[in-house]
Amino acid sequence: MTIQVYLNESHFWQFLIFNFLKHLKLYIRPVIFASILTVSAIICFLMYQVEGAVLLGTILLVTGLGMPMVYFASVFFSLKKQVRLQNLDPPRLVYTLQFSEDSEVLKISNDKELASYRWQDVFHAYYEDESIYLFITKDRAFLLPCALLEDRDKVWKSITAKLPVDRCSRHH
């Protein structure tokens, strides 16, 4: 099976959001931070009769909500910049994946190099609504936009035949 992957800005943007929210779960710590400071602020507001409690509650609330908002804004600004730097408008061929039912190796090539990965070393595969994400390592993935695949379920079946069940996730 040979898959030529032409990416556009939309595919790459969807992947970055998926990677941030679902794969790496980078939203958890800011949400916990905001929750702790918001609960602390509420406790301060409930103790309004104590001198300085309302001021402290206000500072905690502004900090607890403001810091995560700044974090998420900077992350999404950075993601948007990454999308622009990839020069995907118009869509372009970024790599070609090759694998077969009887091969234990996944080959990926672009105009500069050819790499081979053993299926047993593949970190995880995700089947989302718009794409299949094949993570070679925790931090390196190859995108297979479903719009480019003739039969995405066949591709997914081929991938899941190569990987253990605990390294395959289907989210739709």
Coordinates of N, CA and C in Angstrom, one line a residue:
M1 N 0.8 -1.2 0.0 CA 0.0 0.0 0.0 C 0.9 1.2 0.0
T2 N 0.6 2.1 -0.9 CA 1.4 3.4 -1.0 C 0.4 4.5 -0.8
I3 N 0.8 5.4 0.1 CA -0.1 6.6 0.3 C 0.8 7.9 0.2
Q4 N 0.4 8.7 -0.8 CA 1.1 10.0 -1.0 C 0.3 11.0 -0.1
V5 N 1.0 11.6 0.8 CA 0.3 12.5 1.7 C 0.5 14.0 1.3
Y6 N -0.6 14.6 0.8 CA -0.6 16.0 0.5 C -1.3 16.7 1.6
L7 N -0.6 17.6 2.3 CA -1.2 18.3 3.5 C -1.5 19.7 3.1
N8 N -2.6 20.1 3.7 CA -3.0 21.6 3.6 C -3.0 22.1 5.0
E9 N -3.2 23.4 5.1 CA -3.2 24.1 6.4 C -4.3 23.5 7.3
S10 N -5.4 23.2 6.8 CA -6.5 22.6 7.7 C -6.1 21.3 8.3
H11 N -5.5 20.4 7.5 CA -5.0 19.1 8.0 C -4.0 19.3 9.1
F12 N -3.1 20.2 8.9 CA -2.0 20.4 9.9 C -2.6 21.1 11.1
W13 N -3.4 22.0 11.0 CA -4.1 22.7 12.1 C -4.9 21.7 13.0
Q14 N -5.6 20.8 12.3 CA -6.4 19.8 13.0 C -5.4 18.9 13.8
F15 N -4.3 18.5 13.2 CA -3.4 17.7 13.9 C -2.8 18.4 15.1
L16 N -2.4 19.6 15.0 CA -1.8 20.3 16.1 C -2.8 20.4 17.3
I17 N -4.1 20.7 17.0 CA -5.1 20.7 18.0 C -5.2 19.4 18.7
F18 N -5.3 18.3 17.8 CA -5.4 16.9 18.4 C -4.2 16.6 19.3
N19 N -3.0 16.9 18.8 CA -1.8 16.7 19.6 C -1.8 17.4 20.9
F20 N -2.2 18.7 20.9 CA -2.2 19.5 22.1 C -3.3 19.0 23.1
L21 N -4.5 18.7 22.6 CA -5.6 18.4 23.5 C -5.7 16.9 23.8
K22 N -5.6 16.1 22.8 CA -5.9 14.7 23.1 C -4.7 13.8 23.3
H23 N -3.6 14.0 22.5 CA -2.4 13.2 22.6 C -1.6 13.6 23.8
L24 N -1.1 14.8 23.8 CA -0.3 15.2 24.9 C -1.0 15.8 26.1
K25 N -2.3 16.1 26.0 CA -3.1 16.6 27.1 C -2.5 17.8 27.8
L26 N -2.0 18.7 27.0 CA -1.3 19.9 27.6 C -2.2 20.9 28.3
Y27 N -3.5 20.7 28.2 CA -4.5 21.6 28.9 C -4.7 21.2 30.3
I28 N -4.3 20.1 30.8 CA -4.6 19.6 32.1 C -4.0 20.5 33.2
R29 N -2.7 20.8 33.2 CA -2.1 21.5 34.2 C -2.7 23.0 34.3
P30 N -2.9 23.7 33.2 CA -3.5 25.0 33.4 C -4.9 24.9 34.0
V31 N -5.7 23.9 33.6 CA -7.0 23.8 34.2 C -6.9 23.5 35.7
I32 N -6.0 22.6 36.1 CA -5.8 22.4 37.5 C -5.4 23.6 38.3
F33 N -4.5 24.4 37.7 CA -4.0 25.6 38.3 C -5.2 26.6 38.4
A34 N -6.0 26.7 37.4 CA -7.1 27.6 37.4 C -8.1 27.2 38.5
S35 N -8.4 25.9 38.6 CA -9.3 25.3 39.5 C -8.9 25.6 41.0
I36 N -7.6 25.3 41.2 CA -7.1 25.5 42.6 C -7.2 27.0 43.0
L37 N -6.8 27.9 42.1 CA -6.8 29.3 42.5 C -8.2 29.8 42.6
T38 N -9.1 29.3 41.7 CA -10.5 29.8 41.8 C -11.2 29.3 43.0
V39 N -11.0 28.1 43.4 CA -11.5 27.6 44.7 C -11.0 28.4 45.9
S40 N -9.7 28.7 45.8 CA -9.1 29.5 46.9 C -9.7 30.9 46.9
A41 N -10.0 31.5 45.7 CA -10.6 32.8 45.7 C -12.0 32.7 46.2
I42 N -12.8 31.7 46.0 CA -14.1 31.5 46.5 C -14.1 31.5 48.0
I43 N -13.1 30.7 48.5 CA -13.0 30.7 50.0 C -12.7 32.0 50.6
C44 N -11.8 32.8 49.9 CA -11.5 34.2 50.4 C -12.8 35.0 50.3
F45 N -13.6 34.9 49.3 CA -14.8 35.7 49.1 C -15.8 35.3 50.2
L46 N -15.8 34.1 50.6 CA -16.7 33.6 51.7 C -16.3 34.2 53.0
M47 N -15.0 34.5 53.1 CA -14.5 35.1 54.4 C -14.4 36.6 54.3
Y48 N -15.3 37.2 53.6 CA -15.3 38.7 53.3 C -15.1 39.6 54.5
Q49 N -15.6 39.1 55.7 CA -15.5 39.9 56.9 C -14.0 40.0 57.4
V50 N -13.1 39.1 57.0 CA -11.7 39.2 57.3 C -11.1 40.3 56.5
E51 N -10.3 41.2 57.1 CA -9.6 42.2 56.4 C -8.7 41.7 55.3
G52 N -8.8 42.2 54.1 CA -7.9 41.8 53.0 C -8.4 40.5 52.3
A53 N -9.4 39.8 52.8 CA -9.8 38.6 52.1 C -10.4 38.8 50.7
V54 N -11.2 39.9 50.5 CA -11.7 40.1 49.2 C -10.6 40.5 48.2
L55 N -9.7 41.3 48.7 CA -8.5 41.7 47.8 C -7.7 40.4 47.4
L56 N -7.4 39.6 48.4 CA -6.7 38.4 48.1 C -7.5 37.5 47.2
G57 N -8.8 37.4 47.4 CA -9.7 36.6 46.5 C -9.7 37.1 45.1
T58 N -9.7 38.4 45.0 CA -9.7 39.0 43.6 C -8.3 38.7 42.9
I59 N -7.2 38.9 43.7 CA -5.9 38.6 43.1 C -5.8 37.1 42.7
L60 N -6.3 36.2 43.5 CA -6.3 34.8 43.2 C -7.1 34.5 42.0
L61 N -8.3 35.1 41.9 CA -9.2 34.8 40.8 C -8.6 35.4 39.5
V62 N -8.1 36.6 39.5 CA -7.5 37.1 38.3 C -6.3 36.3 37.8
T63 N -5.5 35.9 38.8 CA -4.3 35.1 38.5 C -4.7 33.7 38.0
G64 N -5.7 33.1 38.7 CA -6.1 31.8 38.4 C -6.8 31.7 37.0
L65 N -7.5 32.7 36.6 CA -8.1 32.7 35.3 C -7.2 33.3 34.2
G66 N -6.5 34.3 34.6 CA -5.7 35.1 33.6 C -4.5 34.3 33.1
M67 N -3.8 33.6 34.0 CA -2.6 32.9 33.6 C -2.9 31.8 32.5
P68 N -3.9 30.9 32.8 CA -4.3 30.0 31.8 C -4.8 30.6 30.5
M69 N -5.5 31.7 30.6 CA -5.9 32.4 29.3 C -4.7 32.9 28.5
V70 N -3.7 33.4 29.2 CA -2.5 33.9 28.5 C -1.8 32.6 27.9
Y71 N -1.7 31.6 28.7 CA -1.1 30.3 28.2 C -1.7 29.8 27.0
F72 N -3.1 29.6 27.0 CA -3.8 29.1 25.8 C -3.7 30.1 24.6
A73 N -3.7 31.4 24.9 CA -3.6 32.3 23.8 C -2.2 32.2 23.1
S74 N -1.2 32.1 23.9 CA 0.2 32.0 23.4 C 0.4 30.6 22.7
V75 N -0.2 29.6 23.2 CA -0.1 28.3 22.5 C -0.8 28.3 21.2
F76 N -2.0 28.9 21.1 CA -2.7 28.9 19.8 C -2.0 29.9 18.8
F77 N -1.5 30.9 19.3 CA -0.7 31.8 18.5 C 0.5 31.1 17.9
S78 N 1.2 30.3 18.7 CA 2.3 29.5 18.3 C 1.9 28.5 17.3
L79 N 0.8 27.8 17.5 CA 0.3 26.8 16.6 C 0.0 27.4 15.2
K80 N -0.6 28.6 15.3 CA -1.0 29.3 14.0 C 0.3 29.6 13.3
K81 N 1.3 30.0 14.0 CA 2.6 30.4 13.4 C 3.3 29.1 12.7
Q82 N 3.2 28.0 13.4 CA 3.7 26.7 12.9 C 3.0 26.3 11.6
V83 N 1.7 26.5 11.6 CA 0.9 26.2 10.4 C 1.4 27.1 9.2
R84 N 1.6 28.4 9.4 CA 2.1 29.2 8.4 C 3.5 28.9 7.9
L85 N 4.4 28.5 8.8 CA 5.8 28.1 8.5 C 5.8 26.9 7.6
Q86 N 4.8 26.0 7.7 CA 4.9 24.8 6.9 C 4.6 25.0 5.4
N87 N 4.1 26.2 5.1 CA 3.9 26.5 3.7 C 3.0 25.5 3.0
L88 N 1.8 25.3 3.5 CA 0.9 24.3 3.0 C -0.3 24.9 2.2
D89 N -0.1 26.1 1.8 CA -1.2 26.7 0.9 C -0.5 27.2 -0.4
P90 N -0.6 26.5 -1.4 CA -1.5 25.4 -1.7 C -1.0 24.1 -1.1
P91 N -1.9 23.1 -1.0 CA -1.4 21.8 -0.4 C -0.2 21.3 -1.2
R92 N 0.7 20.6 -0.5 CA 1.8 20.0 -1.1 C 2.1 18.6 -0.6
L93 N 2.8 17.9 -1.5 CA 3.2 16.5 -1.1 C 4.3 16.6 0.0
V94 N 4.1 16.1 1.2 CA 5.1 16.2 2.2 C 5.8 14.9 2.5
Y95 N 5.2 13.7 2.2 CA 5.8 12.4 2.3 C 4.9 11.4 1.7
T96 N 5.6 10.2 1.5 CA 4.9 9.0 1.0 C 5.1 7.9 1.9
L97 N 4.0 7.2 2.3 CA 4.1 6.0 3.2 C 4.0 4.8 2.4
Q98 N 4.7 3.8 2.7 CA 4.6 2.5 2.0 C 4.7 1.4 3.0
F99 N 3.7 0.5 2.9 CA 3.7 -0.7 3.7 C 2.8 -1.8 3.1
S100 N 3.1 -3.0 3.4 CA 2.3 -4.1 2.9 C 1.9 -5.0 4.0
E101 N 0.9 -5.9 3.7 CA 0.3 -6.8 4.7 C 1.4 -7.7 5.3
D102 N 2.3 -8.1 4.5 CA 3.3 -9.1 4.9 C 4.6 -8.5 5.4
S103 N 4.8 -7.2 5.3 CA 6.0 -6.6 5.7 C 5.9 -6.1 7.2
E104 N 7.1 -6.2 7.9 CA 7.2 -5.7 9.3 C 7.7 -4.3 9.3
V105 N 7.9 -3.7 8.2 CA 8.5 -2.4 8.1 C 7.6 -1.4 7.4
L106 N 7.6 -0.2 7.9 CA 6.9 0.9 7.4 C 7.9 1.9 6.8
K107 N 7.8 2.2 5.5 CA 8.8 3.1 4.8 C 8.1 4.4 4.6
I108 N 8.8 5.5 4.9 CA 8.4 6.8 4.7 C 9.4 7.6 4.0
S109 N 9.0 8.2 2.9 CA 10.0 9.0 2.1 C 9.5 10.4 1.8
N110 N 10.4 11.3 1.6 CA 10.1 12.6 1.1 C 11.1 12.9 0.0
D111 N 11.2 14.1 -0.4 CA 12.1 14.4 -1.5 C 13.6 14.4 -1.1
K112 N 13.8 14.3 0.2 CA 15.2 14.4 0.7 C 15.7 13.0 1.3
E113 N 14.8 12.2 1.9 CA 15.2 11.0 2.6 C 14.2 9.9 2.5
L114 N 14.7 8.7 2.9 CA 13.9 7.6 3.0 C 14.1 7.0 4.4
A115 N 13.1 6.8 5.2 CA 13.2 6.2 6.5 C 12.4 4.9 6.6
S116 N 12.9 4.0 7.4 CA 12.2 2.7 7.7 C 12.0 2.6 9.1
Y117 N 10.8 2.2 9.5 CA 10.4 2.0 10.9 C 9.8 0.6 11.1
R118 N 10.2 -0.1 12.1 CA 9.6 -1.4 12.4 C 8.2 -1.2 13.0
W119 N 7.2 -1.9 12.6 CA 5.9 -1.7 13.2 C 5.9 -2.0 14.7
Q120 N 6.7 -2.9 15.1 CA 6.8 -3.1 16.6 C 7.2 -1.9 17.4
D121 N 7.9 -1.0 16.7 CA 8.4 0.2 17.4 C 7.5 1.4 17.3
V122 N 6.4 1.3 16.5 CA 5.5 2.4 16.4 C 4.8 2.6 17.8
F123 N 4.8 3.9 18.2 CA 4.3 4.3 19.5 C 2.8 4.1 19.6
H124 N 2.0 4.7 18.7 CA 0.5 4.7 18.8 C -0.1 5.1 17.4
A125 N -1.3 4.7 17.2 CA -2.0 5.1 16.0 C -3.4 5.5 16.5
Y126 N -3.9 6.7 16.0 CA -5.2 7.2 16.3 C -6.0 7.4 15.0
Y127 N -7.3 7.0 15.1 CA -8.2 7.1 14.0 C -9.2 8.2 14.4
E128 N -9.1 9.4 13.9 CA -10.0 10.5 14.2 C -11.0 10.7 13.0
D129 N -11.9 11.6 13.2 CA -12.9 11.8 12.1 C -12.2 12.2 10.8
E130 N -11.2 13.1 10.9 CA -10.7 13.7 9.6 C -9.3 13.0 9.2
S131 N -8.7 12.3 10.1 CA -7.3 11.8 9.8 C -7.0 10.6 10.6
I132 N -6.0 9.9 10.1 CA -5.3 8.8 10.9 C -4.0 9.4 11.3
Y133 N -3.6 9.4 12.6 CA -2.3 9.9 13.0 C -1.5 8.7 13.5
L134 N -0.4 8.5 12.8 CA 0.5 7.4 13.1 C 1.8 8.0 13.8
F135 N 1.8 7.8 15.2 CA 2.9 8.3 16.0 C 4.0 7.2 16.0
I136 N 5.1 7.6 15.4 CA 6.3 6.7 15.4 C 7.0 6.8 16.8
T137 N 7.0 7.9 17.4 CA 7.4 8.1 18.7 C 6.4 9.0 19.4
K138 N 6.5 9.2 20.7 CA 5.5 10.1 21.4 C 5.5 11.5 20.7
D139 N 6.6 11.9 20.2 CA 6.6 13.3 19.7 C 6.7 13.4 18.1
R140 N 6.7 12.3 17.4 CA 6.8 12.4 16.0 C 5.7 11.6 15.3
A141 N 4.9 12.3 14.5 CA 3.7 11.6 13.9 C 3.7 11.9 12.4
F142 N 3.0 11.0 11.8 CA 2.7 11.1 10.3 C 1.2 11.2 10.2
L143 N 0.7 12.1 9.4 CA -0.7 12.4 9.2 C -1.2 11.7 8.0
L144 N -2.3 11.1 8.1 CA -3.0 10.5 6.9 C -4.4 11.0 6.8
P145 N -4.5 12.2 6.2 CA -5.9 12.8 6.1 C -6.8 11.8 5.3
C146 N -8.0 11.6 5.9 CA -9.0 10.6 5.4 C -9.4 11.0 4.0
A147 N -9.4 12.3 3.7 CA -9.9 12.8 2.4 C -8.9 12.3 1.3
L148 N -7.7 11.9 1.6 CA -6.7 11.4 0.6 C -6.8 9.9 0.5
L149 N -7.4 9.3 1.4 CA -7.4 7.8 1.4 C -8.6 7.2 0.6
E150 N -8.3 6.3 -0.3 CA -9.4 5.7 -1.1 C -10.3 4.9 -0.2
D151 N -9.8 4.2 0.8 CA -10.6 3.4 1.7 C -10.0 3.5 3.1
R152 N -10.4 4.5 3.9 CA -9.7 4.8 5.2 C -9.9 3.6 6.1
D153 N -11.0 2.9 6.1 CA -11.2 1.8 7.0 C -10.3 0.6 6.6
K154 N -10.0 0.5 5.4 CA -9.0 -0.6 4.9 C -7.6 -0.2 5.4
V155 N -7.2 1.1 5.4 CA -5.9 1.6 5.8 C -5.9 1.3 7.3
W156 N -6.9 1.7 8.1 CA -6.9 1.5 9.5 C -6.8 0.0 9.9
K157 N -7.5 -0.8 9.1 CA -7.5 -2.2 9.4 C -6.1 -2.8 9.2
S158 N -5.4 -2.3 8.2 CA -4.0 -2.7 7.9 C -3.1 -2.2 9.0
I159 N -3.3 -1.0 9.5 CA -2.5 -0.5 10.6 C -2.7 -1.3 11.9
T160 N -4.0 -1.5 12.2 CA -4.3 -2.3 13.5 C -3.9 -3.7 13.4
A161 N -3.7 -4.3 12.2 CA -3.2 -5.6 12.1 C -1.7 -5.7 12.5
K162 N -1.0 -4.6 12.3 CA 0.4 -4.5 12.6 C 0.7 -4.1 14.1
L163 N -0.2 -3.5 14.8 CA 0.0 -3.0 16.1 C -0.8 -3.7 17.2
P164 N -0.3 -3.8 18.4 CA -1.1 -4.3 19.5 C -2.4 -3.4 19.7
V165 N -3.4 -4.0 20.2 CA -4.7 -3.3 20.5 C -4.5 -2.1 21.4
D166 N -3.6 -2.2 22.4 CA -3.4 -1.1 23.3 C -2.7 0.1 22.7
R167 N -2.2 0.0 21.5 CA -1.5 1.1 20.8 C -2.3 1.6 19.6
C168 N -3.6 1.3 19.6 CA -4.5 1.8 18.6 C -5.8 2.4 19.2
S169 N -6.1 3.6 18.8 CA -7.3 4.3 19.4 C -8.2 4.8 18.3
R170 N -9.4 4.5 18.3 CA -10.4 5.0 17.4 C -11.4 6.0 18.1
H171 N -11.4 7.2 17.7 CA -12.2 8.2 18.4 C -13.4 8.8 17.6
H172 N -14.0 8.0 16.8 CA -15.2 8.5 16.2 C -16.2 7.4 16.0

